[in-house]
Amino acid sequence: MSAGTQVHANLTEEQVREISGDLDEPDWLLETRLEALEALEELDMPDVIKTPGREWTNLHELDFESLVDPLNAAENKDQVGPDEADVLSWADAVQEHEELLQEHFGSIVDTQENYLTALSTALFSTGTVIYVPEGVDAEDVTVRTEQNSRSLFNYTLVVTEESSSVTILERQSTGEEAEEQYYSGVVEVAAGENSYVQYGSLQNLSEEAYNFTVKRGVADTYATIDWIEGNLGTQLTKTEVSTTLSGDSSETQIVGAFYGHNDQHFDLDAKVWHRAEHTTADLVTRGVTDDVARSVYEGVQDVGADAWDTSSYQRENTLMLSDESEADASPKLIINNHDTEASHSATVGQIDAEDLFYMTSRGVDPRSARNMLVEGFFVPVLEEIDVDELRDDLEELIGARLRQRD
């Protein structure tokens, strides 16, 4: 482990055994947790985004010793879905779908990939398992998590069988606020042949909270995984959304929106791995930084040697509303197959002075003009969101944040 990382002197094997025992987990899962706990001593923090001359996020400064309170997790959670699909709490899934869990848990996100994934594996106490059988169309799966404790570790598994589909809307918010809180979320999506998964997430945690989230999916032949990622809360968010297109003709779209103000910090990854023929990806992210907020974005399109006839596109745009805010973007295109059509672009800038002048010259007051331009900036992203409820919520939160601005 690198110098400076806080080791958990107060985490014990007995605590992990108690969490696992309360959930009545099988031995193999307890062993996985204990191995992750033991590995903490050797693991480093996840990679953070670096741009020339700067490492944007210092996770080593976080006081995990103080932030993590493993035996006092508390939340309000809603897990709702149609009868045709199983939408289960982790405890129920352990009883009803152990074979499914044994097959998929940790198969997409390595439980010991880094310090934070291992910490989450050892300590997660809540979660949702969504299983969609072959041929079932499962709409309106809703997962709401309201954190009411100093720390909360959440795990989500989505498995879709052949020719099924599911639309999931997940929200994270804070109920009882503490001075500082820590939320950790790991999401694994295994999309079977010719299945469709749309996973929308809206993170609006307390601005005193720290957030580490990793969402990853693997798409089989003709499968599609679409992600919608909205980030507005926390004082520091480190998040990654990625898809591996492992089956021929599989597709993915990653749509992201964020709005940072005050001293918020966002470290955002969006990645796609083309590993089969005729695969398609579209990555679209738009965000705003205001006051002294900071954002850094890294997008990766990696086309493997066997990924013939690939189409891959990426666009990222950040709008800075103050001279003191900071933003940077680092799109990367890695191509190992010549039969590829791909592009990537990124921009960081401020509100166009001519646009603002045009509106104010027609009688719109400067504040309203600025807010309208910001709302218009988000339109290309909002138009990509098919889930009406998520789009409306995101629009409302953006509007509310703009109205807070002096």
Coordinates of C-alpha atoms in Angstrom, one line a residue:
M1 CA 0.0 0.0 0.0
S2 CA 1.3 3.5 -0.8
A3 CA 2.5 5.7 1.9
G4 CA -0.3 7.9 3.3
T5 CA -3.2 5.5 3.0
Q6 CA -5.0 5.0 6.2
V7 CA -5.1 1.4 7.4
H8 CA -8.1 0.2 9.2
A9 CA -6.8 -0.6 12.6
N10 CA -10.4 -0.8 14.0
L11 CA -11.7 -3.3 11.3
T12 CA -11.7 -6.9 12.5
E13 CA -12.5 -10.3 11.3
E14 CA -15.2 -10.5 13.9
Q15 CA -17.0 -7.5 12.4
V16 CA -17.0 -9.1 9.0
R17 CA -18.3 -12.4 10.4
E18 CA -21.1 -10.5 12.1
I19 CA -22.2 -8.7 9.0
S20 CA -22.1 -11.9 7.0
G21 CA -23.9 -13.9 9.8
D22 CA -26.7 -11.3 10.0
L23 CA -27.3 -11.9 6.3
D24 CA -27.2 -15.6 6.7
E25 CA -24.6 -15.9 4.0
P26 CA -23.0 -19.2 2.8
D27 CA -19.4 -20.0 3.7
W28 CA -18.0 -19.2 0.3
L29 CA -19.3 -15.7 0.5
L30 CA -17.9 -15.2 4.0
E31 CA -14.5 -16.4 2.8
T32 CA -14.6 -13.9 0.0
R33 CA -15.3 -11.2 2.5
L34 CA -12.5 -12.3 4.8
E35 CA -10.0 -12.6 1.9
A36 CA -10.9 -9.0 0.9
L37 CA -10.4 -7.8 4.5
E38 CA -7.0 -9.5 4.7
A39 CA -6.0 -8.0 1.3
L40 CA -6.5 -4.4 2.5
E41 CA -3.0 -4.2 3.8
E42 CA -1.5 -4.8 0.4
L43 CA -3.9 -3.0 -1.9
D44 CA -3.6 0.5 -3.2
M45 CA -6.2 3.1 -3.9
P46 CA -7.9 3.0 -7.3
D47 CA -6.3 5.0 -10.1
V48 CA -7.3 8.6 -10.2
I49 CA -7.4 10.7 -13.3
K50 CA -4.2 12.5 -14.2
T51 CA -3.8 15.3 -16.7
P52 CA -0.4 16.8 -17.7
G53 CA 1.2 18.1 -14.6
R54 CA -1.7 17.3 -12.2
E55 CA -3.2 14.5 -10.2
W56 CA -6.7 15.7 -9.6
T57 CA -8.0 13.5 -6.7
N58 CA -6.1 12.5 -3.6
L59 CA -8.0 9.6 -2.0
H60 CA -5.1 9.0 0.5
E61 CA -6.1 12.1 2.4
L62 CA -9.5 10.7 3.4
D63 CA -9.8 9.6 7.0
F64 CA -11.3 6.2 6.4
E65 CA -10.6 5.3 10.0
S66 CA -13.2 7.9 11.0
L67 CA -15.5 7.6 8.1
V68 CA -16.2 3.8 8.2
D69 CA -18.5 2.5 11.0
P70 CA -19.2 -1.1 9.8
L71 CA -21.7 -2.3 12.4
N72 CA -23.9 0.7 12.4
A73 CA -25.1 0.9 8.8
A74 CA -28.6 2.4 8.5
E75 CA -30.8 3.2 5.5
N76 CA -34.3 3.4 4.1
K77 CA -34.5 1.4 1.0
D78 CA -37.2 0.7 -1.6
Q79 CA -36.8 -2.1 -4.1
V80 CA -39.7 -2.4 -6.4
G81 CA -40.2 -4.3 -9.6
P82 CA -42.8 -6.2 -11.7
D83 CA -43.9 -9.7 -10.7
E84 CA -42.2 -11.2 -13.8
A85 CA -38.7 -10.4 -12.5
D86 CA -37.0 -11.0 -9.2
V87 CA -36.1 -7.7 -7.4
L88 CA -34.7 -8.8 -4.1
S89 CA -32.8 -7.5 -1.1
W90 CA -29.4 -9.0 -0.7
A91 CA -30.6 -11.1 2.3
D92 CA -33.5 -12.6 0.2
A93 CA -31.2 -13.2 -2.8
V94 CA -28.8 -15.1 -0.6
Q95 CA -31.7 -17.5 0.2
E96 CA -33.3 -17.7 -3.2
H97 CA -30.5 -17.3 -5.7
E98 CA -27.3 -18.6 -4.2
E99 CA -26.2 -20.3 -7.4
L100 CA -26.7 -17.1 -9.3
L101 CA -24.7 -15.1 -6.8
Q102 CA -21.9 -17.7 -6.8
E103 CA -21.7 -17.4 -10.6
H104 CA -21.8 -13.7 -10.9
F105 CA -20.6 -12.0 -7.7
G106 CA -17.2 -10.5 -8.3
S107 CA -17.1 -11.8 -11.9
I108 CA -17.2 -8.3 -13.4
V109 CA -15.7 -6.1 -10.6
D110 CA -12.7 -7.7 -9.1
T111 CA -13.4 -7.9 -5.3
Q112 CA -9.7 -7.1 -4.7
E113 CA -9.1 -4.8 -7.6
N114 CA -8.1 -2.0 -5.2
Y115 CA -8.4 -0.9 -1.6
L116 CA -11.9 0.5 -2.0
T117 CA -13.4 -2.5 -3.9
A118 CA -11.9 -4.8 -1.2
L119 CA -13.3 -2.6 1.6
S120 CA -16.7 -2.7 0.0
T121 CA -16.6 -6.4 -0.5
A122 CA -15.6 -7.0 3.2
L123 CA -18.2 -4.6 4.6
F124 CA -21.3 -4.3 2.4
S125 CA -24.4 -4.9 4.3
T126 CA -27.1 -3.9 1.9
G127 CA -27.8 -4.5 -1.8
T128 CA -30.2 -5.4 -4.6
V129 CA -30.3 -8.4 -6.9
I130 CA -32.3 -8.1 -10.1
Y131 CA -32.9 -11.2 -12.1
V132 CA -34.8 -11.1 -15.3
P133 CA -35.7 -14.6 -16.8
E134 CA -35.6 -15.4 -20.5
G135 CA -38.0 -13.5 -22.6
V136 CA -39.3 -11.2 -19.8
D137 CA -39.7 -7.5 -20.3
A138 CA -39.3 -5.9 -16.9
E139 CA -40.1 -2.2 -16.8
D140 CA -40.1 0.2 -13.9
V141 CA -37.6 -1.4 -11.5
T142 CA -36.9 1.2 -8.9
V143 CA -34.3 1.2 -6.2
R144 CA -34.1 4.0 -3.7
T145 CA -31.4 4.2 -1.1
E146 CA -31.5 6.8 1.7
Q147 CA -28.4 6.7 3.8
N148 CA -28.9 7.3 7.5
S149 CA -25.6 6.3 8.9
R150 CA -22.0 7.4 8.8
S151 CA -21.0 4.8 6.3
L152 CA -23.0 2.6 3.9
F153 CA -21.8 -0.1 1.6
N154 CA -24.2 -1.1 -1.1
Y155 CA -23.9 -3.9 -3.8
T156 CA -26.1 -4.4 -6.8
L157 CA -26.2 -7.3 -9.2
V158 CA -28.3 -7.4 -12.4
V159 CA -28.6 -10.5 -14.5
T160 CA -30.7 -10.7 -17.6
E161 CA -31.3 -14.0 -19.5
E162 CA -31.6 -14.3 -23.2
S163 CA -34.1 -12.0 -25.0
S164 CA -35.2 -10.2 -21.8
S165 CA -35.1 -6.5 -21.0
V166 CA -35.1 -4.4 -17.9
T167 CA -35.2 -0.6 -17.1
I168 CA -33.8 0.3 -13.7
L169 CA -33.9 3.6 -11.9
E170 CA -31.7 4.0 -8.9
R171 CA -31.5 6.9 -6.6
Q172 CA -29.1 7.6 -3.7
S173 CA -29.8 10.4 -1.2
T174 CA -29.1 11.2 2.4
G175 CA -31.6 11.0 5.2
E176 CA -29.9 11.7 8.5
E177 CA -26.9 13.8 7.9
A178 CA -23.7 13.5 9.8
E179 CA -20.7 15.8 9.7
E180 CA -19.1 13.5 7.2
Q181 CA -20.4 10.4 5.5
Y182 CA -19.1 7.7 3.2
Y183 CA -21.1 5.9 0.6
S184 CA -19.8 3.0 -1.5
G185 CA -21.6 1.4 -4.3
V186 CA -20.6 -1.5 -6.6
V187 CA -22.8 -2.5 -9.5
E188 CA -22.3 -5.5 -11.8
V189 CA -24.5 -6.1 -14.9
A190 CA -24.4 -9.4 -16.8
A191 CA -26.5 -8.9 -19.9
G192 CA -27.3 -12.2 -21.6
E193 CA -27.7 -12.8 -25.3
N194 CA -30.0 -10.4 -27.1
S195 CA -31.1 -8.8 -23.8
Y196 CA -31.4 -5.1 -23.0
V197 CA -30.5 -3.3 -19.8
Q198 CA -31.1 0.4 -19.2
Y199 CA -29.6 1.5 -15.8
G200 CA -30.3 5.0 -14.7
S201 CA -28.7 6.4 -11.6
L202 CA -29.2 9.7 -9.8
Q203 CA -26.8 10.5 -7.0
N204 CA -27.9 13.3 -4.8
L205 CA -26.2 12.6 -1.5
S206 CA -25.3 15.2 1.2
E207 CA -22.6 17.6 0.2
E208 CA -20.8 16.5 3.4
A209 CA -20.5 13.0 2.0
Y210 CA -17.8 11.1 0.1
N211 CA -18.8 8.7 -2.6
F212 CA -17.0 5.8 -4.3
T213 CA -19.0 4.0 -7.0
V214 CA -18.1 1.6 -9.7
K215 CA -20.6 0.4 -12.3
R216 CA -19.6 -2.2 -14.8
G217 CA -21.4 -4.4 -17.3
V218 CA -20.6 -7.2 -19.8
A219 CA -22.8 -7.4 -22.9
D220 CA -23.2 -10.8 -24.6
T221 CA -24.1 -11.3 -28.3
Y222 CA -26.7 -8.8 -29.6
A223 CA -27.1 -7.4 -26.0
T224 CA -27.3 -3.8 -25.1
I225 CA -26.3 -2.0 -21.9
D226 CA -27.3 1.7 -21.6
W227 CA -26.2 3.7 -18.6
I228 CA -27.5 7.1 -17.4
E229 CA -25.4 8.7 -14.8
G230 CA -26.4 11.8 -12.9
N231 CA -24.2 13.3 -10.2
L232 CA -25.1 16.3 -8.1
G233 CA -24.3 15.5 -4.4
T234 CA -21.3 14.8 -2.2
Q235 CA -18.2 16.8 -1.5
L236 CA -16.1 14.2 -3.4
T237 CA -17.3 11.7 -5.9
K238 CA -15.0 9.1 -7.5
T239 CA -17.1 7.1 -10.0
E240 CA -16.5 4.8 -13.0
V241 CA -19.1 3.6 -15.5
S242 CA -17.9 1.0 -18.1
T243 CA -19.1 -1.6 -20.4
T244 CA -17.3 -4.6 -22.0
L245 CA -18.8 -5.5 -25.3
S246 CA -17.8 -9.1 -25.3
G247 CA -20.5 -10.4 -27.8
D248 CA -20.8 -9.8 -31.5
S249 CA -23.2 -6.9 -32.4
S250 CA -23.5 -5.8 -28.8
E251 CA -24.0 -2.1 -28.0
T252 CA -23.7 0.4 -25.2
Q253 CA -24.5 4.0 -24.5
I254 CA -23.2 6.0 -21.5
V255 CA -24.9 9.2 -20.8
G256 CA -23.6 11.4 -18.0
A257 CA -24.6 14.7 -16.4
F258 CA -23.1 16.5 -13.4
Y259 CA -23.4 19.8 -11.7
G260 CA -20.8 20.9 -9.1
H261 CA -21.0 24.0 -7.0
N262 CA -19.5 25.3 -3.7
D263 CA -16.3 23.2 -3.2
Q264 CA -17.6 19.9 -4.7
H265 CA -15.1 17.6 -6.5
F266 CA -16.0 15.1 -9.2
D267 CA -13.7 12.5 -10.6
L268 CA -15.6 10.8 -13.5
D269 CA -14.7 7.8 -15.7
A270 CA -16.6 6.5 -18.7
K271 CA -15.1 3.5 -20.5
V272 CA -16.0 1.0 -23.2
W273 CA -14.0 -2.1 -24.2
H274 CA -14.8 -3.4 -27.7
R275 CA -13.9 -7.0 -27.6
A276 CA -16.1 -8.5 -30.4
E277 CA -17.2 -7.8 -34.0
H278 CA -19.8 -5.2 -35.1
T279 CA -20.0 -3.5 -31.7
T280 CA -21.2 0.0 -31.1
A281 CA -20.7 2.5 -28.3
D282 CA -21.8 6.1 -27.7
L283 CA -20.5 8.1 -24.7
V284 CA -22.0 11.5 -24.0
T285 CA -21.3 13.6 -20.9
R286 CA -22.1 17.2 -20.1
G287 CA -21.4 19.0 -16.8
V288 CA -21.2 22.3 -15.0
T289 CA -18.8 23.6 -12.4
D290 CA -19.5 26.7 -10.4
D291 CA -18.0 28.6 -7.4
V292 CA -14.8 26.7 -6.6
A293 CA -16.0 23.3 -7.7
R294 CA -13.7 21.0 -9.7
S295 CA -14.3 18.2 -12.2
V296 CA -12.1 15.9 -14.2
Y297 CA -13.4 13.5 -16.8
E298 CA -11.7 10.6 -18.5
G299 CA -13.3 8.7 -21.3
V300 CA -11.7 5.6 -22.8
Q301 CA -12.8 3.8 -26.0
D302 CA -10.6 0.7 -26.3
V303 CA -11.0 -1.3 -29.6
G304 CA -9.4 -4.8 -29.4
A305 CA -7.6 -6.5 -32.2
D306 CA -10.6 -8.8 -32.8
A307 CA -13.2 -6.1 -32.8
W308 CA -13.9 -5.8 -36.5
D309 CA -16.4 -3.4 -37.8
T310 CA -16.5 -1.2 -34.7
S311 CA -18.3 2.1 -34.3
S312 CA -17.3 4.1 -31.2
Y313 CA -18.1 7.8 -30.4
Q314 CA -17.4 10.0 -27.4
R315 CA -18.3 13.6 -26.6
E316 CA -17.7 15.5 -23.3
N317 CA -18.4 19.1 -22.6
T318 CA -18.0 21.1 -19.4
L319 CA -19.2 24.6 -18.7
M320 CA -17.6 26.7 -16.0
L321 CA -19.8 29.3 -14.5
S322 CA -17.1 31.0 -12.4
D323 CA -13.5 32.0 -12.9
E324 CA -12.6 30.1 -9.7
S325 CA -14.0 26.7 -10.7
E326 CA -11.8 24.2 -12.5
A327 CA -12.5 21.5 -15.1
D328 CA -10.5 19.2 -17.3
A329 CA -11.2 16.3 -19.6
S330 CA -9.1 13.5 -21.0
P331 CA -10.7 11.5 -23.8
K332 CA -8.7 8.5 -25.0
L333 CA -9.1 6.4 -28.1
I334 CA -7.1 3.2 -28.3
I335 CA -7.5 1.3 -31.6
N336 CA -6.0 -2.0 -32.4
N337 CA -8.2 -2.9 -35.4
H338 CA -8.2 -0.9 -38.6
D339 CA -11.8 -1.7 -39.4
T340 CA -13.0 0.9 -37.0
E341 CA -15.1 4.1 -37.2
A342 CA -14.5 6.2 -34.2
S343 CA -14.2 9.8 -32.9
H344 CA -13.8 11.6 -29.6
S345 CA -14.0 15.2 -28.5
A346 CA -14.0 17.3 -25.3
T347 CA -14.4 20.9 -24.6
V348 CA -14.1 23.0 -21.4
G349 CA -15.3 26.6 -21.5
Q350 CA -17.5 29.4 -20.2
I351 CA -20.9 30.7 -21.3
D352 CA -20.6 32.3 -24.7
A353 CA -20.6 36.1 -24.2
E354 CA -22.3 36.6 -27.6
D355 CA -25.2 34.3 -26.6
L356 CA -25.6 36.1 -23.3
F357 CA -25.5 39.5 -25.0
Y358 CA -28.0 38.4 -27.6
M359 CA -30.5 37.4 -24.9
T360 CA -30.0 40.4 -22.6
S361 CA -30.4 42.7 -25.6
R362 CA -33.9 41.3 -26.1
G363 CA -35.0 42.1 -22.6
V364 CA -34.0 39.0 -20.7
D365 CA -32.4 39.9 -17.4
P366 CA -28.8 38.7 -17.1
R367 CA -29.6 36.1 -14.4
S368 CA -32.5 34.5 -16.3
A369 CA -30.5 34.6 -19.5
R370 CA -27.6 32.8 -17.9
N371 CA -29.9 30.1 -16.3
M372 CA -31.6 29.6 -19.6
L373 CA -28.3 29.1 -21.4
V374 CA -27.2 26.5 -18.7
E375 CA -30.4 24.6 -19.0
G376 CA -30.1 24.7 -22.8
F377 CA -26.5 23.3 -22.4
F378 CA -27.9 20.2 -20.8
V379 CA -30.5 19.6 -23.4
P380 CA -28.4 17.3 -25.7
V381 CA -27.8 15.0 -22.7
L382 CA -31.4 15.1 -21.4
E383 CA -32.7 14.2 -24.8
E384 CA -30.7 11.0 -24.6
I385 CA -32.6 9.9 -21.5
D386 CA -35.5 7.7 -22.3
V387 CA -36.7 7.4 -18.7
D388 CA -39.1 10.3 -18.2
E389 CA -38.9 10.2 -14.4
L390 CA -35.1 10.3 -14.4
R391 CA -35.0 13.1 -16.9
D392 CA -37.6 15.2 -15.0
D393 CA -35.8 14.7 -11.7
L394 CA -32.5 15.7 -13.2
E395 CA -34.0 18.8 -14.8
E396 CA -35.6 19.8 -11.6
L397 CA -32.4 19.4 -9.6
I398 CA -30.4 21.4 -12.2
G399 CA -33.1 24.1 -12.1
A400 CA -33.1 24.2 -8.3
R401 CA -29.3 24.5 -8.2
L402 CA -29.4 27.4 -10.7
R403 CA -32.0 29.2 -8.6
Q404 CA -29.7 28.9 -5.5
R405 CA -27.0 30.9 -7.4
D406 CA -26.7 34.6 -6.6

